[in-house]
PDB file of C-alpha atoms in Angstrom:
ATOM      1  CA  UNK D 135     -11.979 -30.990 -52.944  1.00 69.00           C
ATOM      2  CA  UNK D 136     -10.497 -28.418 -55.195  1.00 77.00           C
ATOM      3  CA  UNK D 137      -6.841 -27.816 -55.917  1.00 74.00           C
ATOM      4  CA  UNK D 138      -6.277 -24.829 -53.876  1.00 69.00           C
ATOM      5  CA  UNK D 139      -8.271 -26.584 -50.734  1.00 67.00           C
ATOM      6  CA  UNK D 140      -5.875 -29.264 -51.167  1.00 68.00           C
ATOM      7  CA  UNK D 141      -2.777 -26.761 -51.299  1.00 65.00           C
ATOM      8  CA  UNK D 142      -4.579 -24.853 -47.949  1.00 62.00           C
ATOM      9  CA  UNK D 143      -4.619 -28.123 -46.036  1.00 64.00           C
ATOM     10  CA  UNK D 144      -1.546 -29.123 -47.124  1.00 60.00           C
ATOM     11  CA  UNK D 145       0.384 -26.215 -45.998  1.00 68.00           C
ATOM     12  CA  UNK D 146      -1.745 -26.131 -42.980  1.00 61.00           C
ATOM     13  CA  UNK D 147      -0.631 -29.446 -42.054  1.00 57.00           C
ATOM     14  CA  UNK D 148       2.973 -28.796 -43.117  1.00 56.00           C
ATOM     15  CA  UNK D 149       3.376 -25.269 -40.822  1.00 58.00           C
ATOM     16  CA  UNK D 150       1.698 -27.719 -37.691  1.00 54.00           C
ATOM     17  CA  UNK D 151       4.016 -29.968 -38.033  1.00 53.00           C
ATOM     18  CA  UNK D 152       6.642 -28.030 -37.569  1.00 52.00           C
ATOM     19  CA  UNK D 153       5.238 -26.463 -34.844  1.00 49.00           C
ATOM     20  CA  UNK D 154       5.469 -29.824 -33.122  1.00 48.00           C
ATOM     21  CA  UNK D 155       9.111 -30.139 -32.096  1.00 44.00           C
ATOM     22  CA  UNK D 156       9.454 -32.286 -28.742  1.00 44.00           C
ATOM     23  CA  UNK D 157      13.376 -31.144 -28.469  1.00 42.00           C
ATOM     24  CA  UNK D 158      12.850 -27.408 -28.991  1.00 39.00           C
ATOM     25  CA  UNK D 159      14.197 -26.531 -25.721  1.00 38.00           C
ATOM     26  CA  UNK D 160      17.119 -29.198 -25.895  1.00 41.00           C
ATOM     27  CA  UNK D 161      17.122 -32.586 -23.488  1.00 40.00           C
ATOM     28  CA  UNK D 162      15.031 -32.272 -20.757  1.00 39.00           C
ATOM     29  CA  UNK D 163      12.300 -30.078 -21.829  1.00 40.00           C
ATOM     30  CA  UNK D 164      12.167 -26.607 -20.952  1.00 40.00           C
ATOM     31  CA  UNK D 165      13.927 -25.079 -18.279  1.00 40.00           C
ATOM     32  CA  UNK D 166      15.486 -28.562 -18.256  1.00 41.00           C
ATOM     33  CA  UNK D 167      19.579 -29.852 -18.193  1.00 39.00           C
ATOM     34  CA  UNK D 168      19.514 -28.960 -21.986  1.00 38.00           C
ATOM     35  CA  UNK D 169      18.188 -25.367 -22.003  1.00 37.00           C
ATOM     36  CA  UNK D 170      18.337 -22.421 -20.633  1.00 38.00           C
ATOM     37  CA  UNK D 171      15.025 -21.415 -20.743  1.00 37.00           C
ATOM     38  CA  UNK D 172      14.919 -17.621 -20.232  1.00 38.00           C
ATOM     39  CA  UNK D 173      17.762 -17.383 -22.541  1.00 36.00           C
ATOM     40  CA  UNK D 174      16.065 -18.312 -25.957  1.00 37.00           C
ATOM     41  CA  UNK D 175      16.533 -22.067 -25.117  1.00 36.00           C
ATOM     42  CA  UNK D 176      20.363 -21.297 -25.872  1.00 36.00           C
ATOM     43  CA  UNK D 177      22.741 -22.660 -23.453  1.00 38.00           C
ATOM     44  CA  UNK D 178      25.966 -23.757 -25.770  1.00 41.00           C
ATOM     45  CA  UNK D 179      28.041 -20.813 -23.601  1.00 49.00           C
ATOM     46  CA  UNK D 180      27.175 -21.531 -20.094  1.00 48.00           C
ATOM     47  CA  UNK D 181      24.245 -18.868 -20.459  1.00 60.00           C
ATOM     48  CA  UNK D 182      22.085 -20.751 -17.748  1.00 82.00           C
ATOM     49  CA  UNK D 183      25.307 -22.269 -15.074  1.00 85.00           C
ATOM     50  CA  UNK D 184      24.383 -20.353 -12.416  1.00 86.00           C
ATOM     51  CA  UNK D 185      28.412 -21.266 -10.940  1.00 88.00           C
ATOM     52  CA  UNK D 186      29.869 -19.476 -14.100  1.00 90.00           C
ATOM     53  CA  UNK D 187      30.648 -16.144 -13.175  1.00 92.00           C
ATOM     54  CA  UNK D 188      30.040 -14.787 -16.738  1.00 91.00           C
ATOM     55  CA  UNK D 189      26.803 -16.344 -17.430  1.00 91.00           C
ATOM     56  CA  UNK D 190      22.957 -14.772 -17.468  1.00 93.00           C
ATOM     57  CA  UNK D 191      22.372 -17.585 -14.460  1.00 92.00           C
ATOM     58  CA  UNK D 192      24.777 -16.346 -12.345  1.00 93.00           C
ATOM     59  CA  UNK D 193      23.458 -12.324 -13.089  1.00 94.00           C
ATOM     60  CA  UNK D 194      19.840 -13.648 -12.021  1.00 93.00           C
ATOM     61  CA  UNK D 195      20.909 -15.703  -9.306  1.00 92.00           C
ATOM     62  CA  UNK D 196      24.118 -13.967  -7.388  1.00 93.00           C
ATOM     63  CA  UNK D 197      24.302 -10.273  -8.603  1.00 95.00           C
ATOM     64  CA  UNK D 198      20.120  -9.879  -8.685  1.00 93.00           C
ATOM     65  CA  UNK D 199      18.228  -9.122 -11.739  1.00 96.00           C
ATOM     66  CA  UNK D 200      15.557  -7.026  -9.988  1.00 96.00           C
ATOM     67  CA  UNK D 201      14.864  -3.761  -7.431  1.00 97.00           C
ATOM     68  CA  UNK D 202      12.149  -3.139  -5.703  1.00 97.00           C
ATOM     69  CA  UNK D 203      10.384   0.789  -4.903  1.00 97.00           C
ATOM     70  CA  UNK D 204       7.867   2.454  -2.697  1.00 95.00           C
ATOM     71  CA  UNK D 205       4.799   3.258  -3.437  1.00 94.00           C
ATOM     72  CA  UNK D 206       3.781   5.382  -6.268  1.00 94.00           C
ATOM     73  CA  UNK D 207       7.592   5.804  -6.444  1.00 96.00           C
ATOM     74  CA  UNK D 208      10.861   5.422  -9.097  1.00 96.00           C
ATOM     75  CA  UNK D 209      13.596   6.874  -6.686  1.00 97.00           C
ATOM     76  CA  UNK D 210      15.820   4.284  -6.175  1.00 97.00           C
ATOM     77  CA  UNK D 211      16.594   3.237  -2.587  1.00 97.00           C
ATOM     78  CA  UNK D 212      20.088   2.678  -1.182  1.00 97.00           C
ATOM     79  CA  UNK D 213      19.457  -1.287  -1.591  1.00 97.00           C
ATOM     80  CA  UNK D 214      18.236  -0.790  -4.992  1.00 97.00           C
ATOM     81  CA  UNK D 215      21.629   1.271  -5.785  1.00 97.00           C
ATOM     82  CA  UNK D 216      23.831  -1.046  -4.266  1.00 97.00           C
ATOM     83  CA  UNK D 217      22.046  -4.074  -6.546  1.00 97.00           C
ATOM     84  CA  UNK D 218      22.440  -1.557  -9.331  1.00 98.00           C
ATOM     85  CA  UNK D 219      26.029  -0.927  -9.024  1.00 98.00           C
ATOM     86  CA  UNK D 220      26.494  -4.871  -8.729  1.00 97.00           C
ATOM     87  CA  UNK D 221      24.634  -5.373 -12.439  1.00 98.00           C
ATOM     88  CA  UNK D 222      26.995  -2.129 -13.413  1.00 98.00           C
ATOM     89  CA  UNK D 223      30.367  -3.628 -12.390  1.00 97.00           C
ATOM     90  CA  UNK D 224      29.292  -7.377 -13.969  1.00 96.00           C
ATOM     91  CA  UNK D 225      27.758  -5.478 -17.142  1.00 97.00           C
ATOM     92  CA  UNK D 226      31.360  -3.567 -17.344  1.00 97.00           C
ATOM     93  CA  UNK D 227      33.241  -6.942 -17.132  1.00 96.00           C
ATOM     94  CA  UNK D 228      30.941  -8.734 -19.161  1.00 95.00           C
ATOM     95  CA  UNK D 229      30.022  -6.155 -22.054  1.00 94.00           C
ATOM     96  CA  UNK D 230      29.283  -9.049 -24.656  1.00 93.00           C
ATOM     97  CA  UNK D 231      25.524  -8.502 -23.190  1.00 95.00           C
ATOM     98  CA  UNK D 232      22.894  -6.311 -23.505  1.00 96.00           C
ATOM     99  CA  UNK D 233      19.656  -5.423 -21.462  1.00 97.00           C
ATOM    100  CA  UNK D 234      15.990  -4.454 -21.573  1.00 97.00           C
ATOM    101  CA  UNK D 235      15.155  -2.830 -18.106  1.00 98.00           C
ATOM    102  CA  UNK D 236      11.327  -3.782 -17.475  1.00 97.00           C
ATOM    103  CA  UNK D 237       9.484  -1.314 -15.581  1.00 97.00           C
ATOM    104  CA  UNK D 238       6.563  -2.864 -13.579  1.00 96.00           C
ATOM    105  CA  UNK D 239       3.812  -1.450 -11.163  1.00 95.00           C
ATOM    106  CA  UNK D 240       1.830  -2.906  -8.573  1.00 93.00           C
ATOM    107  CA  UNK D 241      -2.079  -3.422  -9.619  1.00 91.00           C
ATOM    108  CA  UNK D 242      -2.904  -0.121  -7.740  1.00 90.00           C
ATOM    109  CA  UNK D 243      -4.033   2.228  -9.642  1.00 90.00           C
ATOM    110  CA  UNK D 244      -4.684   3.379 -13.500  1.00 94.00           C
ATOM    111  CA  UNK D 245      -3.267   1.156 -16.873  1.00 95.00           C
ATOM    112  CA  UNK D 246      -1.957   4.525 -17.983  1.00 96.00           C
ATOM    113  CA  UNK D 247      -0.933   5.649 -14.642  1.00 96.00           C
ATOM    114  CA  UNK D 248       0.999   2.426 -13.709  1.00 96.00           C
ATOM    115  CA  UNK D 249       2.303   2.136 -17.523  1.00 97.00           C
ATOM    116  CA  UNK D 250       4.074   5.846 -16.628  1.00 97.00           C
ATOM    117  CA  UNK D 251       5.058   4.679 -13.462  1.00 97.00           C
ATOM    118  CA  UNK D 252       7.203   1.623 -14.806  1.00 97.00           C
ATOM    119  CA  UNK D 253       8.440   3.913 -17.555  1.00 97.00           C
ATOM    120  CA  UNK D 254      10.335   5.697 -14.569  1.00 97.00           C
ATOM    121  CA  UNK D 255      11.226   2.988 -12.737  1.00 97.00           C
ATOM    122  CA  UNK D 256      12.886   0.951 -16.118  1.00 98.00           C
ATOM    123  CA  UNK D 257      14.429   5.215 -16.713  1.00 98.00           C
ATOM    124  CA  UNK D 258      15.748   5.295 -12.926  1.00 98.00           C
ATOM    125  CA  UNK D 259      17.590   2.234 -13.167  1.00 98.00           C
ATOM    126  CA  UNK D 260      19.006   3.024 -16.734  1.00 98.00           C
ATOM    127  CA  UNK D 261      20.232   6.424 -15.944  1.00 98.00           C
ATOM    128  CA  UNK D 262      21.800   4.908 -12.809  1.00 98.00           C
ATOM    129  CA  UNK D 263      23.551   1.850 -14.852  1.00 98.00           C
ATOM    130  CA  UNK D 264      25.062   4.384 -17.503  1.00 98.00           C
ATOM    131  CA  UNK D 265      26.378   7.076 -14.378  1.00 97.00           C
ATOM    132  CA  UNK D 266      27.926   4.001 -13.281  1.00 97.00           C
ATOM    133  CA  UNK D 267      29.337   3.440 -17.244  1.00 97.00           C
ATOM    134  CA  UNK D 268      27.196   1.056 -19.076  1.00 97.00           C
ATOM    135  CA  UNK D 269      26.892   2.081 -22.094  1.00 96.00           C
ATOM    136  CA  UNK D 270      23.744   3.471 -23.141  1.00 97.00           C
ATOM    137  CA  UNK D 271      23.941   1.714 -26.737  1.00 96.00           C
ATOM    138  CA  UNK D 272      23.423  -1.613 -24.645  1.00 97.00           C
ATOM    139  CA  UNK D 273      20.850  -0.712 -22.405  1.00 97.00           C
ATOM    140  CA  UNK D 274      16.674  -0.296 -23.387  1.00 97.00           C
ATOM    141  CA  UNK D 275      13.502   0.590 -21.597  1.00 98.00           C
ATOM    142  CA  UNK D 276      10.043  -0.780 -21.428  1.00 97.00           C
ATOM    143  CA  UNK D 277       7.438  -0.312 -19.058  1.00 96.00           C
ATOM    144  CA  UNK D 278       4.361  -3.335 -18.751  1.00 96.00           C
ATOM    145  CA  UNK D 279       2.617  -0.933 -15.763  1.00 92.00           C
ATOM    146  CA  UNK D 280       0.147  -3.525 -13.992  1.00 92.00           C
ATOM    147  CA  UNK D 281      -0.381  -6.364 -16.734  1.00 94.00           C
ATOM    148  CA  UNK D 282       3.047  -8.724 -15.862  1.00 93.00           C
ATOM    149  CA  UNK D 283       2.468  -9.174 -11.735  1.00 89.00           C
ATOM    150  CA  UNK D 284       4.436 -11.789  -9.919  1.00 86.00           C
ATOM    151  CA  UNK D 285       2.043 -11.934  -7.440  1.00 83.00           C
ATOM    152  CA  UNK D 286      -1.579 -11.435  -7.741  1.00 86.00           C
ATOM    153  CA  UNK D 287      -3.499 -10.925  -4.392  1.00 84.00           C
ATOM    154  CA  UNK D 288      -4.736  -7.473  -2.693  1.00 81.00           C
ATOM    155  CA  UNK D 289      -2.155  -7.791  -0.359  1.00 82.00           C
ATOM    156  CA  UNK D 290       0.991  -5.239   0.334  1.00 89.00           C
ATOM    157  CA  UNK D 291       3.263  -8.059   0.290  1.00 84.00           C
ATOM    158  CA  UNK D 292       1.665  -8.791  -3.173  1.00 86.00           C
ATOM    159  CA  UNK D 293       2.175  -5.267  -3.984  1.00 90.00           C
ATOM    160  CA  UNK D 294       5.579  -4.941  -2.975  1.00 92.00           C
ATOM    161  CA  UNK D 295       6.883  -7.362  -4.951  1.00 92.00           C
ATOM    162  CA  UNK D 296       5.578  -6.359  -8.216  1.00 94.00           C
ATOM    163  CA  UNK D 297       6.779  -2.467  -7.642  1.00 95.00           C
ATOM    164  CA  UNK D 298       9.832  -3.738  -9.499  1.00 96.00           C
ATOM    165  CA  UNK D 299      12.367  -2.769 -12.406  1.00 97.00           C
ATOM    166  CA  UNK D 300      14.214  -6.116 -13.640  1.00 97.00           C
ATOM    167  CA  UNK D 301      17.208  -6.014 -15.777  1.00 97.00           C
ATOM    168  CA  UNK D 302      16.594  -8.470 -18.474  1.00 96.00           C
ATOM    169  CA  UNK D 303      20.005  -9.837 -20.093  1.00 95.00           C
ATOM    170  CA  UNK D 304      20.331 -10.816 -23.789  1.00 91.00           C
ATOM    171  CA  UNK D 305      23.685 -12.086 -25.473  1.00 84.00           C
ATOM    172  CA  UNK D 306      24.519  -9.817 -28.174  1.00 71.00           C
ATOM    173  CA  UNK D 307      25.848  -5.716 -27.303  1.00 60.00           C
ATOM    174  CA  UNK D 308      23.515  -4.081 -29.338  1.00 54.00           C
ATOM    175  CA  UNK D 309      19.932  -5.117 -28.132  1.00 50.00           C
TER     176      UNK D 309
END
């Protein structure tokens, strides 16, 4: 085997290994008593106690991370606005935080069409979060269309659960 070989496995073996780290996601695995799980696998602030009133857990869990539309729709319904001026009162009060608003479509339809269609939805809920005084600097926009469903079946109640925007939290003001 010839030097450079050698130096190939070698680092090979090196970047594996420290891909193999049992604790990555602190005691318990992930989503376990040391982690937070959909915070980064960070939870030294009380990002995942869903009883701290300041914490991602208890935006996911009591205030609601996620609205739901119509069909073929991004106007937000008077549920959707009153979830939506829950996430813009905590955001106010809590403005160490940022968030990406996902825009997601049910499996109905075009990629492109459905990728447009979450685009509106994510835009909807951000215009409505900074006319209730978020500030725009913290706030961010993607659309996944179809390709992130919670549900897959050809079902409505399938469909009307992934005809969603979710505000997605991140520590950190400027995303």
């Amino acid at each position: 085997m010839t030097l450079a070989a050698k130096s190939l496995l070698l680092i090979a073996v090196l970047g594996l290994a420290a891909c193999n780290n049992p604790d990555r996601y602190g005691a318990g695995g992930a989503g376990g008593a040391g982690g937070a799980g959909g915070a980064g696998g960070i939870d030294t602030t009380g990002l995942g106690d869903p009883n701290n009133p300041t914490s991602i857990a208890y935006f996911n869990q009591t205030v609601g991370d996620r609205v739901l539309f119509a069909v073929d729709q991004s106007t937000l319904s008077p549920e959707a606005r009153g979830i939506l001026t829950a996430q813009a009162n905590w955001l106010n009060q809590n403005t160490g935080y940022a968030a990406i608003i996902e825009g997601h479509a049910d499996e109905q339809g075009t990629r492109e069409y459905n990728l447009a269609l979450g685009a509106r939805r994510a835009a909807a809920v951000q215009n409505f979060l900074i006319s209730q005084g978020v500030a725009a600097s913290r706030l961010r926009t993607i659309s996944y269309g179809k390709e992130r469903p919670l549900e897959v079946c050809s079902e409505e109640a399938c469909y009307a659960k992934n005809r969603r925007a979710v505000t997605v939290l991140s520590a950190g003001a400027g995303v």
